[in-house]
Coordinates of C-alpha atoms and ligand atoms in Angstrom, one line a residue:
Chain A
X1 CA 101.2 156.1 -123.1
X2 CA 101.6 158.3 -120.5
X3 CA 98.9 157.9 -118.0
X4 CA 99.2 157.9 -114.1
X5 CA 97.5 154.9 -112.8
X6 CA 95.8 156.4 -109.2
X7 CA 93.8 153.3 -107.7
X8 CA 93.3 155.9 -104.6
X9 CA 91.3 158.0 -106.7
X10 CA 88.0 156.5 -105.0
X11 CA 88.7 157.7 -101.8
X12 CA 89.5 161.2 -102.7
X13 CA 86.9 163.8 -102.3
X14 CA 84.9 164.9 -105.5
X15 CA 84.3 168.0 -106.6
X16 CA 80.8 168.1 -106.0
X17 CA 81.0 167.8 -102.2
X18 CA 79.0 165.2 -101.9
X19 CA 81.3 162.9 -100.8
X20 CA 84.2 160.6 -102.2
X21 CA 84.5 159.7 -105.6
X22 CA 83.1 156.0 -105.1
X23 CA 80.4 157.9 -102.9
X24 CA 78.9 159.1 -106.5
X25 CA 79.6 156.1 -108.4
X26 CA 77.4 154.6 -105.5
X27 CA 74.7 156.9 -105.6
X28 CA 74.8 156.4 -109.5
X29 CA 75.0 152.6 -108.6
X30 CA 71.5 153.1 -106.3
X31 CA 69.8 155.3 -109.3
X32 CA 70.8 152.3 -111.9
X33 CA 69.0 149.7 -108.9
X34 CA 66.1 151.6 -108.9
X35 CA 65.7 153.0 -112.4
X36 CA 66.2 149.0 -113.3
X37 CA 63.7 147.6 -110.9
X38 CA 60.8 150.1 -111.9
X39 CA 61.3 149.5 -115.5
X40 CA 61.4 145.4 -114.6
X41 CA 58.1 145.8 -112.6
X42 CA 56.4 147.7 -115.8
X43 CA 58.1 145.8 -118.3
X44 CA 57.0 141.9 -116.8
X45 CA 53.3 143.5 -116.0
X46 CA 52.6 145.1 -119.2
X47 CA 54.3 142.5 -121.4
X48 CA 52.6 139.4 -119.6
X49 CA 48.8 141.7 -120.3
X50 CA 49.9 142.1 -123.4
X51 CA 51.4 138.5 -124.5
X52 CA 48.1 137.2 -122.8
X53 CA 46.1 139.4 -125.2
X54 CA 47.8 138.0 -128.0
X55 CA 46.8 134.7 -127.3
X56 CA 43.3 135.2 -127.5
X57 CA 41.1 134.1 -130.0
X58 CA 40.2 138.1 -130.7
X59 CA 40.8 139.5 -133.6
X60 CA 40.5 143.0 -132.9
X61 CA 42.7 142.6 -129.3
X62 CA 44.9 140.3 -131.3
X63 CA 45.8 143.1 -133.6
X64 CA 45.5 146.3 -131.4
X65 CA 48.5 144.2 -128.9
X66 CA 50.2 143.2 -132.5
X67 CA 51.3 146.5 -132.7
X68 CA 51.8 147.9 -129.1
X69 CA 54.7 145.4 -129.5
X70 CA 56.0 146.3 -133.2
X71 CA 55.9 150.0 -132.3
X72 CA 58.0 149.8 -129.0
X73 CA 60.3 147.3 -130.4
X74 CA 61.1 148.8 -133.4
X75 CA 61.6 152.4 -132.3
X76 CA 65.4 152.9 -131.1
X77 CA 65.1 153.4 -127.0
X78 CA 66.8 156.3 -127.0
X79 CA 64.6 158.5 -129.7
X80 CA 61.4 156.8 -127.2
X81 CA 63.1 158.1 -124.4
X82 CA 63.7 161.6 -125.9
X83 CA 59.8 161.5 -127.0
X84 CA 58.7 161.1 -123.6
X85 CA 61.5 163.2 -121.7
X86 CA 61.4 165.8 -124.5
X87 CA 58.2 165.8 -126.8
X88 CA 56.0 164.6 -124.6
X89 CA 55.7 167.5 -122.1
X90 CA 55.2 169.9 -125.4
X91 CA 52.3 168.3 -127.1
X92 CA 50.7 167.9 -123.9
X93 CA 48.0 170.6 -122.9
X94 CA 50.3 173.6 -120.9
X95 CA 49.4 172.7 -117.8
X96 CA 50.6 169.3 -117.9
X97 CA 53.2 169.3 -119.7
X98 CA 54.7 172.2 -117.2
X99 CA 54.0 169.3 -114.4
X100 CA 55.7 166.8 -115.8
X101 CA 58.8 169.1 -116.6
X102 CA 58.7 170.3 -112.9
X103 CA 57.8 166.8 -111.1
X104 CA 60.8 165.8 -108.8
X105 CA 63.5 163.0 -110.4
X106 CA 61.6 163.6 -113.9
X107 CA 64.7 162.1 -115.5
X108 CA 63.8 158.8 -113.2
X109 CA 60.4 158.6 -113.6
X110 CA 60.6 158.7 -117.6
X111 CA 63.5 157.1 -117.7
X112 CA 61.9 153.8 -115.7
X113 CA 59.0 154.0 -117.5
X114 CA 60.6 154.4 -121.2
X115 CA 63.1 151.5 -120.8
X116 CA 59.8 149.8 -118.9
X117 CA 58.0 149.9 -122.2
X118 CA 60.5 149.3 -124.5
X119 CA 61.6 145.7 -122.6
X120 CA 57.8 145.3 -122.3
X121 CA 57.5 144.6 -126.2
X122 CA 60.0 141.8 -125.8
X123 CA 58.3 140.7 -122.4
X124 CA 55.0 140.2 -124.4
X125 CA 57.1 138.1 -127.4
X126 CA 58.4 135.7 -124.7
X127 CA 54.9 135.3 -122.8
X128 CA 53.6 134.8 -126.2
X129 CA 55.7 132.2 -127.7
X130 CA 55.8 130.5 -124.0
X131 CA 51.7 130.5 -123.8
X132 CA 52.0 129.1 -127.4
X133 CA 54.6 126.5 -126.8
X134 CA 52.2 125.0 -124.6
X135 CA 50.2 121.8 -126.2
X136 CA 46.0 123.2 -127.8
X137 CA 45.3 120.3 -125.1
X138 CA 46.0 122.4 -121.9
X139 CA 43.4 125.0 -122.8
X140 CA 41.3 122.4 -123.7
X141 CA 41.8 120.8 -120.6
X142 CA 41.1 123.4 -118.4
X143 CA 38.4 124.3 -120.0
X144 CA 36.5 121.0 -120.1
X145 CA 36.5 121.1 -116.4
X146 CA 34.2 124.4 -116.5
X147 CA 37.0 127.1 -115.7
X148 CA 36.8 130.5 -117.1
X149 CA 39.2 131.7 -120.0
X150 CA 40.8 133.7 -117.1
X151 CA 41.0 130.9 -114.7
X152 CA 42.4 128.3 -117.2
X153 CA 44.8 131.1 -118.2
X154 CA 45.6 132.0 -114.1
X155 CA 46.0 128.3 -112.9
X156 CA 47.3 126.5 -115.9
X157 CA 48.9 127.9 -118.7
X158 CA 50.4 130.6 -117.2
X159 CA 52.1 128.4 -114.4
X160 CA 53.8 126.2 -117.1
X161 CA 54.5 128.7 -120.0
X162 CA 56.5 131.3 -117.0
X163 CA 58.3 127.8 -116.3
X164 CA 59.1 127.6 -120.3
X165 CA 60.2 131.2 -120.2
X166 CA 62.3 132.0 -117.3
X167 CA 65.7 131.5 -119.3
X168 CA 64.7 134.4 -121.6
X169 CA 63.0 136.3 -119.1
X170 CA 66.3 136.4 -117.6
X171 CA 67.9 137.8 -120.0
X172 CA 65.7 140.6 -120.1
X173 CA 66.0 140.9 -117.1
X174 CA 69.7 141.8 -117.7
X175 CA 69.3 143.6 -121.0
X176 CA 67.2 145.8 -118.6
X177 CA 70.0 146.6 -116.1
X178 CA 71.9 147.4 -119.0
X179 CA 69.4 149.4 -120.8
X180 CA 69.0 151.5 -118.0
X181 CA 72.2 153.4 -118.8
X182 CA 70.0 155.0 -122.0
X183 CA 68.9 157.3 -119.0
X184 CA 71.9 159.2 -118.9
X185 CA 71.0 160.6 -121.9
X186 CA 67.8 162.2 -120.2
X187 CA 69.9 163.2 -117.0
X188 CA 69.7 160.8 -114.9
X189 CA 72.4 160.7 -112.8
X190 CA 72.5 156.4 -112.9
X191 CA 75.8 154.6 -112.9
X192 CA 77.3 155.4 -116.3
X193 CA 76.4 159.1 -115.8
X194 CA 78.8 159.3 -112.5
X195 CA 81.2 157.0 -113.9
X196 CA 82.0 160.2 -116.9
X197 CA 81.3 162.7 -114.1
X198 CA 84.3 160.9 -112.3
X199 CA 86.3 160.8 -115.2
X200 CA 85.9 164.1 -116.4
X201 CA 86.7 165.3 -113.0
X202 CA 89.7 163.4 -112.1
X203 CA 90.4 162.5 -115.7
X204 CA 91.2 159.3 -113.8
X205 CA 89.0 157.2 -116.8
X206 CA 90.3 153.7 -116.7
X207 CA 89.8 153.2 -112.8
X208 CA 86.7 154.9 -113.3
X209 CA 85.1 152.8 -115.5
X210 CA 87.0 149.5 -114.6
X211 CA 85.0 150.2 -111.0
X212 CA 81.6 150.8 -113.3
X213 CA 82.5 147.5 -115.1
X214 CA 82.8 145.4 -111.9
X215 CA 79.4 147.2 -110.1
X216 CA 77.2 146.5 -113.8
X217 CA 78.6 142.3 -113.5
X218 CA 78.0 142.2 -109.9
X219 CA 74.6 143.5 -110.4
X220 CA 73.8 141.1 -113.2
X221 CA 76.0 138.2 -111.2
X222 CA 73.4 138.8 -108.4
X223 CA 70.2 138.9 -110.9
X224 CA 71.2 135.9 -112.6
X225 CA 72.3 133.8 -109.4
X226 CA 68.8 135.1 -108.2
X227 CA 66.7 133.9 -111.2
X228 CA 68.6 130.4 -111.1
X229 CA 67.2 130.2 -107.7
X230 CA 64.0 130.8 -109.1
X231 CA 64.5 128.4 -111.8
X232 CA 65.2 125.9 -109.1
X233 CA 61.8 126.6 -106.7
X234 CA 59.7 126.4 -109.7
X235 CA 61.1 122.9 -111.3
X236 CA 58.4 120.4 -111.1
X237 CA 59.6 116.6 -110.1
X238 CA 59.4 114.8 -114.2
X239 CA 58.3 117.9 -115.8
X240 CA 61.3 119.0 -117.8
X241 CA 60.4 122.1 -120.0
X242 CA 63.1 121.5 -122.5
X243 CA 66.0 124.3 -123.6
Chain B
X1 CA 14.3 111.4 -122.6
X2 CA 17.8 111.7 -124.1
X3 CA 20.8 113.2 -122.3
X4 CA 22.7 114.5 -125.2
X5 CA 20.8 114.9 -128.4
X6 CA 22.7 116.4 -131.4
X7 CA 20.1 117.4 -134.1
X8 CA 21.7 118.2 -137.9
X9 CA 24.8 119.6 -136.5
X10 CA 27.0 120.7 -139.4
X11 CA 30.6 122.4 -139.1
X12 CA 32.8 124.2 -141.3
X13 CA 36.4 125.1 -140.5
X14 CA 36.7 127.0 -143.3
X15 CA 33.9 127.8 -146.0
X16 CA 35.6 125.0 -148.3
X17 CA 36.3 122.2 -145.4
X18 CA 33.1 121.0 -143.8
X19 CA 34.1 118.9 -141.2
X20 CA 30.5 117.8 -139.9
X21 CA 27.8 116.8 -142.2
X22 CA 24.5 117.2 -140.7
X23 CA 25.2 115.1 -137.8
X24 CA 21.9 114.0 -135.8
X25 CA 22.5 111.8 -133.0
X26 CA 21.3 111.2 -129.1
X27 CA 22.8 109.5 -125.8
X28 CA 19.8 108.2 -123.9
X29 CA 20.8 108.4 -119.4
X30 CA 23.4 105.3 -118.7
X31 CA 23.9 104.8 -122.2
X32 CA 27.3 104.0 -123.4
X33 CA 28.1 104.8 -127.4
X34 CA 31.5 104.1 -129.1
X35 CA 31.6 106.3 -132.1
X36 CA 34.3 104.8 -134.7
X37 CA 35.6 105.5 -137.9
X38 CA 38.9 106.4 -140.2
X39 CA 41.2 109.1 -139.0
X40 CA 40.2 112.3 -140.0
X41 CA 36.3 111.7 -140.3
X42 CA 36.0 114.4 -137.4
X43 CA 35.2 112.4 -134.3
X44 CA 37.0 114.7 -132.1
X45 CA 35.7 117.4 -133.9
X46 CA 31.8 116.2 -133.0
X47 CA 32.9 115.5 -128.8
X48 CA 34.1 118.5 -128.8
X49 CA 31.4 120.0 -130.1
X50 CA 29.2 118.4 -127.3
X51 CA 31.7 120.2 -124.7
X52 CA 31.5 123.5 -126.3
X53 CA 35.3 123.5 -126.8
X54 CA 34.4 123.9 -130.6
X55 CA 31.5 126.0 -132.5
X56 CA 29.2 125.0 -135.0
X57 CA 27.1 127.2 -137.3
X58 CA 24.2 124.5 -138.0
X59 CA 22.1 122.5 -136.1
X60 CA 22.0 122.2 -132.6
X61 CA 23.0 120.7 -129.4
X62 CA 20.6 119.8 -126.3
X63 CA 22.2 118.6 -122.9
X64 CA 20.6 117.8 -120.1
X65 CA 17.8 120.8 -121.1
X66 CA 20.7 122.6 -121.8
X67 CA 21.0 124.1 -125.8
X68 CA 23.7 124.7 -128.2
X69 CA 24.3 127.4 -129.4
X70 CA 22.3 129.3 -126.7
X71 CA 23.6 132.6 -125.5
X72 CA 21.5 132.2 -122.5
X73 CA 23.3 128.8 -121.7
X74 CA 26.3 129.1 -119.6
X75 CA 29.3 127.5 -121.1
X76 CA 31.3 127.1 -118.6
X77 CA 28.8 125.6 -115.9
X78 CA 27.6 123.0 -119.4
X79 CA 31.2 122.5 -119.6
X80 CA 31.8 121.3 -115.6
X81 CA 28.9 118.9 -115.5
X82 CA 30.3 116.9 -118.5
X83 CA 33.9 114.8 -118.2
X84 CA 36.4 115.1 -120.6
X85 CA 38.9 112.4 -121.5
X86 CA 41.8 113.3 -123.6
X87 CA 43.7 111.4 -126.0
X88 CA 47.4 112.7 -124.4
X89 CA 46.0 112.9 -121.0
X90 CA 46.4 116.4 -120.7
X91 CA 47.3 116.5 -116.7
X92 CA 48.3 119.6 -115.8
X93 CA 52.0 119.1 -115.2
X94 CA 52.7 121.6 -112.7
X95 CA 50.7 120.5 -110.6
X96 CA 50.4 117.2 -107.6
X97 CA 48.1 114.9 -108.5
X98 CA 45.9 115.8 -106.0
X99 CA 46.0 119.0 -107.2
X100 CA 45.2 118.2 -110.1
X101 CA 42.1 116.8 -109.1
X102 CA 41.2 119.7 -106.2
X103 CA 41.8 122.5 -108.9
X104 CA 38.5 122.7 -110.8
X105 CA 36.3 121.0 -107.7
X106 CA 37.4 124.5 -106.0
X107 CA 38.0 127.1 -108.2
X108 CA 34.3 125.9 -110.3
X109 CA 32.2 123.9 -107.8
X110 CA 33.9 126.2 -104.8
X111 CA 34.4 123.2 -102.8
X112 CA 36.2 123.5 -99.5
X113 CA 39.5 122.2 -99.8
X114 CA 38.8 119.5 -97.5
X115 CA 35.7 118.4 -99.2
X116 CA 37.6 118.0 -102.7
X117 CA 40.7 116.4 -101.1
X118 CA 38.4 114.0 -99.6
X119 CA 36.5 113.5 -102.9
X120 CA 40.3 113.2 -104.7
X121 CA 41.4 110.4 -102.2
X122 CA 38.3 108.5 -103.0
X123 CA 38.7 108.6 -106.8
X124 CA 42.4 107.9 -106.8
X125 CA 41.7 105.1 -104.6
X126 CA 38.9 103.8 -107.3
X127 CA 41.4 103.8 -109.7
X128 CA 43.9 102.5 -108.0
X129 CA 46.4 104.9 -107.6
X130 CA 46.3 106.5 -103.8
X131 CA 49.9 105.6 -103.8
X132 CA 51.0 108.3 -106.2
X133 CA 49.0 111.0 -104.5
X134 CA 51.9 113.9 -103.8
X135 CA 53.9 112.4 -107.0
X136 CA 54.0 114.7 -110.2
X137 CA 52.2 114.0 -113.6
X138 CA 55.4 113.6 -115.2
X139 CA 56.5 110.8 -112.5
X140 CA 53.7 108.5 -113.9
X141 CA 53.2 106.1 -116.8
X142 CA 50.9 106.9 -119.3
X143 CA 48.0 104.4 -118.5
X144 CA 48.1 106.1 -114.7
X145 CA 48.1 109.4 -115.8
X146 CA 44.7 108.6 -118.1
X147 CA 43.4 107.0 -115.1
X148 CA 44.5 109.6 -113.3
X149 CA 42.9 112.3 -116.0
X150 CA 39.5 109.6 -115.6
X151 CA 39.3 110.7 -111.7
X152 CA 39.9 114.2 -112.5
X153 CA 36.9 114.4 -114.9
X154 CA 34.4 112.2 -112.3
X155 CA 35.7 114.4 -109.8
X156 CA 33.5 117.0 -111.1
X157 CA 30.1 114.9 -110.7
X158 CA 29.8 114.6 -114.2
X159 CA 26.1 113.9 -116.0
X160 CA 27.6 112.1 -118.9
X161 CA 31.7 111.7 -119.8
X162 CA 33.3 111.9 -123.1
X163 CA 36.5 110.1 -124.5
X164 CA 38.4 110.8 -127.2
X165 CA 40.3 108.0 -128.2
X166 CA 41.6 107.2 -124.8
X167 CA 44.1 104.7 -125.2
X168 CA 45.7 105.1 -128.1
X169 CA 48.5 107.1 -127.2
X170 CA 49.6 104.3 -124.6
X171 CA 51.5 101.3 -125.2
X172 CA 50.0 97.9 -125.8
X173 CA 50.4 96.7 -121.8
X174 CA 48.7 99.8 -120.6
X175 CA 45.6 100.2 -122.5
X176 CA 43.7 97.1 -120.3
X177 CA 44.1 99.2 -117.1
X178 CA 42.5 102.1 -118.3
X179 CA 40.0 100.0 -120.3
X180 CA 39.4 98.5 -116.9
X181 CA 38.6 101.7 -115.2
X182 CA 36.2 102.5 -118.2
X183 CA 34.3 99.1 -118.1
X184 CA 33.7 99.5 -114.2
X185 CA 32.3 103.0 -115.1
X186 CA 29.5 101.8 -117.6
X187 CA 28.3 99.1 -115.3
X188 CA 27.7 101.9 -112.9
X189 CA 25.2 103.6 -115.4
X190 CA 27.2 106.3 -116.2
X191 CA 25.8 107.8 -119.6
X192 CA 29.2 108.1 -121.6
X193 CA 30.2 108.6 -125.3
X194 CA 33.7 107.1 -126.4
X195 CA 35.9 107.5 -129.2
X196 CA 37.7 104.6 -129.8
X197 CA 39.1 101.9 -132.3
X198 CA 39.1 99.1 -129.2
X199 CA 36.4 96.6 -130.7
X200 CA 36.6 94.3 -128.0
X201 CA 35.1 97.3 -125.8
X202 CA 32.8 98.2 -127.5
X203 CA 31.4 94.9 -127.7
X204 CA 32.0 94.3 -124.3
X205 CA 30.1 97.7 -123.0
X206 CA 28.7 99.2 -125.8
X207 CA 24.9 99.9 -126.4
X208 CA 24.8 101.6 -129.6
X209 CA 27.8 101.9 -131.8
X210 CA 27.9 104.6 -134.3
X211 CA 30.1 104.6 -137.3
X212 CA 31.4 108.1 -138.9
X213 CA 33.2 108.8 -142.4
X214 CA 34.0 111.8 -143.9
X215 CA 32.3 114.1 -141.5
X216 CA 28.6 112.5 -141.9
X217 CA 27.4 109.4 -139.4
X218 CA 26.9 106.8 -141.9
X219 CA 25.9 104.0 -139.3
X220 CA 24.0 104.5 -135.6
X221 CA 22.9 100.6 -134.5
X222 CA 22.7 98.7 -131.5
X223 CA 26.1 96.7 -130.7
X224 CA 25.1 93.5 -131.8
X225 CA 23.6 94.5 -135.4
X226 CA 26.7 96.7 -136.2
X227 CA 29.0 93.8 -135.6
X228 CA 26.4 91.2 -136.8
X229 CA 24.8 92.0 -140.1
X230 CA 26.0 93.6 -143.2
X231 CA 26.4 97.1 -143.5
X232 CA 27.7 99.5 -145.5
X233 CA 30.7 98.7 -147.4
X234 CA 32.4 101.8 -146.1
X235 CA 32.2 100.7 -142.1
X236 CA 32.6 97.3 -143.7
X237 CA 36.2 98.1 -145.1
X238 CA 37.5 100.0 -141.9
X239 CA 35.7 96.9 -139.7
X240 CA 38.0 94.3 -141.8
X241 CA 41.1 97.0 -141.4
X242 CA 41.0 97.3 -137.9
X243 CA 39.7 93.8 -136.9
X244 CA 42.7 92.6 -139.2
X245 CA 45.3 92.0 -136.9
Ligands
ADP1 N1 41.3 123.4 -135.7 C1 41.2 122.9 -137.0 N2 41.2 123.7 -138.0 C2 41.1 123.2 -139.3 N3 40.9 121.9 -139.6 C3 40.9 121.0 -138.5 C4 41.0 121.5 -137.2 N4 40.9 120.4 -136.4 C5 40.7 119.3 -137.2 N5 40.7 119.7 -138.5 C6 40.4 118.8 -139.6 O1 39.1 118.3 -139.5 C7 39.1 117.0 -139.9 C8 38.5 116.1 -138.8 O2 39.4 116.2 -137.7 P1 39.1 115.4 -136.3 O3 37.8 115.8 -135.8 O4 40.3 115.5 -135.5 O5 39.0 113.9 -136.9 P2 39.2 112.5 -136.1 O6 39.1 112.7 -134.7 O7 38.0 111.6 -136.6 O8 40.5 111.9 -136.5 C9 40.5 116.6 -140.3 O9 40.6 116.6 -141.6 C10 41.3 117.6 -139.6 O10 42.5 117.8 -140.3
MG2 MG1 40.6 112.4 -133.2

């Protein structure tokens, strides 16, 4: 093989003018933080609603949340993100569908929200099966004492079946750092995106994405050491939740 | 006038599984019933009942002048003025002791904090147990964390209190200290209802004793004439079973 190693690359100027070359895998570094963090925020709010809905003793609810979570879990993430980024703005009445197309960082805004509802979906499955992991005698419990479905739900199950969960949830939590590449496929300019800018700028691909590599496991180093930290605040003294 | 009076309640699971048979039954104030009878007759499904944990489509429930089923009756505030004793304690596990106890006196009766921390203290130290206070459900033995799930329920000021076969999950050495507690509690006139298989208790405290089989209450008599004089052969054979050993 004849390729010229160049570890210097990084501190050469890009093309672009914005900068050094580890100047834009930065900024593509920031985009993945943020597009990551918005998608987390929509995916742990909208899954816990909906793995909370599941739980009830509704039918109708039961089944309309049934298949929120089939249909966003089943459909690939990239042909959701090209139905919102793409599709979306068509079938939409003119008007609107010409301000979402023209709405500053449109590629970030669907983007967070697209991966945020796909990772939703598997949010509400780990809610779910945490809530139902949790003995009929909790509800029962709670709701002896004279507190509402909401407050039995608020103060009691949810405490303990978050404490069953927070393994998983963490690895959601990483599958949505990585999912958040999927964006580059919209435009967004997130950390894989600048990584093949770099490359097909300097043609320097190896130091390009060994730097991506490293950046993606620091991130997840840093969410994982985080969440064990959580894991750690939440343990109860003789309450072991069992994994 | 009665406290709880159950009047043909009947319950279906399913439309081929009735669970309850036309159940008619009252609690008169300070009256302590033991309500017996093979697994599977639906004892827990008839306390439950009472507690509005489980619904019933015949017959109905009056407590305190408040009726089952009643859309006008509020469940939840029913549900509050009547203690519930579980078979597996059912302590909430992430929370202190204390907490445990503060949780429903605040979020339902909207007690100060103070109020039901001061009302906690005094129950915990009825039951004996001020020492484990801060400590954790899980850092107590079973027969503490029933008494523990006893001072939750009275916490609430209950009208009547309900067991469900409280000792039975506990081992042999621990059922005498919650027994204990229970005992202490019917010579203070509470009104309660308990299921149980613990014969000595219920000759000990019991007024009535009521015998269920299969879903229907086949025997309601006083203590003395249930254990006394003959009865029917089916309380008779579960009497010689459980009296056995
Ligand atoms: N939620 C339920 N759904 C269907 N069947 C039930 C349910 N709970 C209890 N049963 C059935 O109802 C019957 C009575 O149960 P239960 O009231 O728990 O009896 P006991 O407390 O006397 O042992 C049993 O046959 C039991 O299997
Ligand atoms: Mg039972």
């Amino acid at each position: 093989m004849n390729y010229h190693w160049n570890w210097g690359i990084f501190w050469e100027m890009s093309p672009e003018g914005t900068g050094t070359y580890f100047d834009m895998l930065l900024a593509g570094l920031w985009w993945t933080l943020a597009t990551s963090a918005l998608a987390w925020i929509i995916a742990f709010s909208v899954g816990s609603v909906v793995g909370v809905l599941r739980t009830l003793r509704s039918g109708w609810v039961v089944m309309a949340c049934n298949a929120y979570v089939e249909l966003f879990r089943n459909i690939p993430i990239l042909v959701q993100l090209f139905l919102w980024y793409f599709v979306l703005p068509e079938v939409l009445p003119a008007e609107m569908g010409r301000w979402l197309k023209t709405m500053p960082n449109a590629a970030f805004w669907t983007g967070s929200i697209g991966i945020g509802l796909f990772m939703s979906a598997r949010v509400a499955e780990q809610v779910k099966a945490g809530l139902q992991a949790l003995p009929r005698g909790q509800w029962m419990a709670g709701t002896a004492l004279g507190l509402t479905t909401a407050q039995t739900y608020r103060y009691i199950l949810l405490p303990t079946a978050f404490r069953i969960i927070l393994p998983p949830l963490t690895s959601e939590m990483l599958n949505t750092v990585k999912n958040s590449s999927v964006a580059l496929t919209i435009g967004l300019m997130e950390l894989t995106a600048q990584t093949r800018a770099m490359q097909e700028f300097s043609f320097q691909v190896f130091e390009a994405f060994t730097a991506a590599t490293i950046l993606y496991l620091i991130v997840n180093a840093v969410v994982t050491l985080a969440m064990r930290w959580v894991e750690k605040m939440a343990a109860v003294p003789g309450y072991t939740t069992g994994h | 006038m009665a406290m709880i009076r159950l009047e043909g309640v009947s319950k279906w699971y399913t439309p081929q599984f009735q669970v309850l048979k036309d159940c008619t039954l009252s609690v008169a104030k300070g009256e302590v019933l033991v309500v017996c009878g093979p697994s599977g007759s639906g004892k827990s499904t008839l306390i439950k009942c009472i507690n509005a944990l489980e619904p019933f489509q015949a017959g109905s429930i009056v407590i305190d002048g408040a009726k089952l089923p009643d859309p006008k009756t509020n469940l939840p505030k029913l549900r509050s003025r009547i203690g519930m004793v579980f078979q597996h304690f059912e302590l909430f596990p992430h929370l202190s002791i204390t907490q445990n106890l503060c949780l429903a006196q605040e979020k339902v009766l909207r007690r100060g904090h103070e109020e039901a921390m001061a009302k906690a203290m005094m129950l915990l130290e009825r039951v004996g147990l001020t020492a484990h206070a801060h400590k954790f459900p899980g850092q107590l033995s079973g027969g503490q964390q029933q008494r523990v799930a006893i001072a939750r329920a009275l916490a609430m000021d209950p009208i009547a209190m309900l067991f469900d076969e409280p000792t039975s999950a506990l081992d042999p050495e621990m059922i005498n200290e919650v027994l204990d507690v229970m005992v202490e509690l019917a010579g203070e006139g509470m009104t309660m209802m308990v299921v149980t298989h613990e014969m000595g208790f219920a000759r000990k405290v019991a007024d009535r004793v009521v015998f269920m089989d299969g879903g229907e209450i086949i025997e309601d008599r006083p203590t003395e004439a249930f254990f006394g004089s003959p009865h029917s052969a089916r309380a008779q054979t579960f009497l010689s079973k459980i009296l056995a050993h």
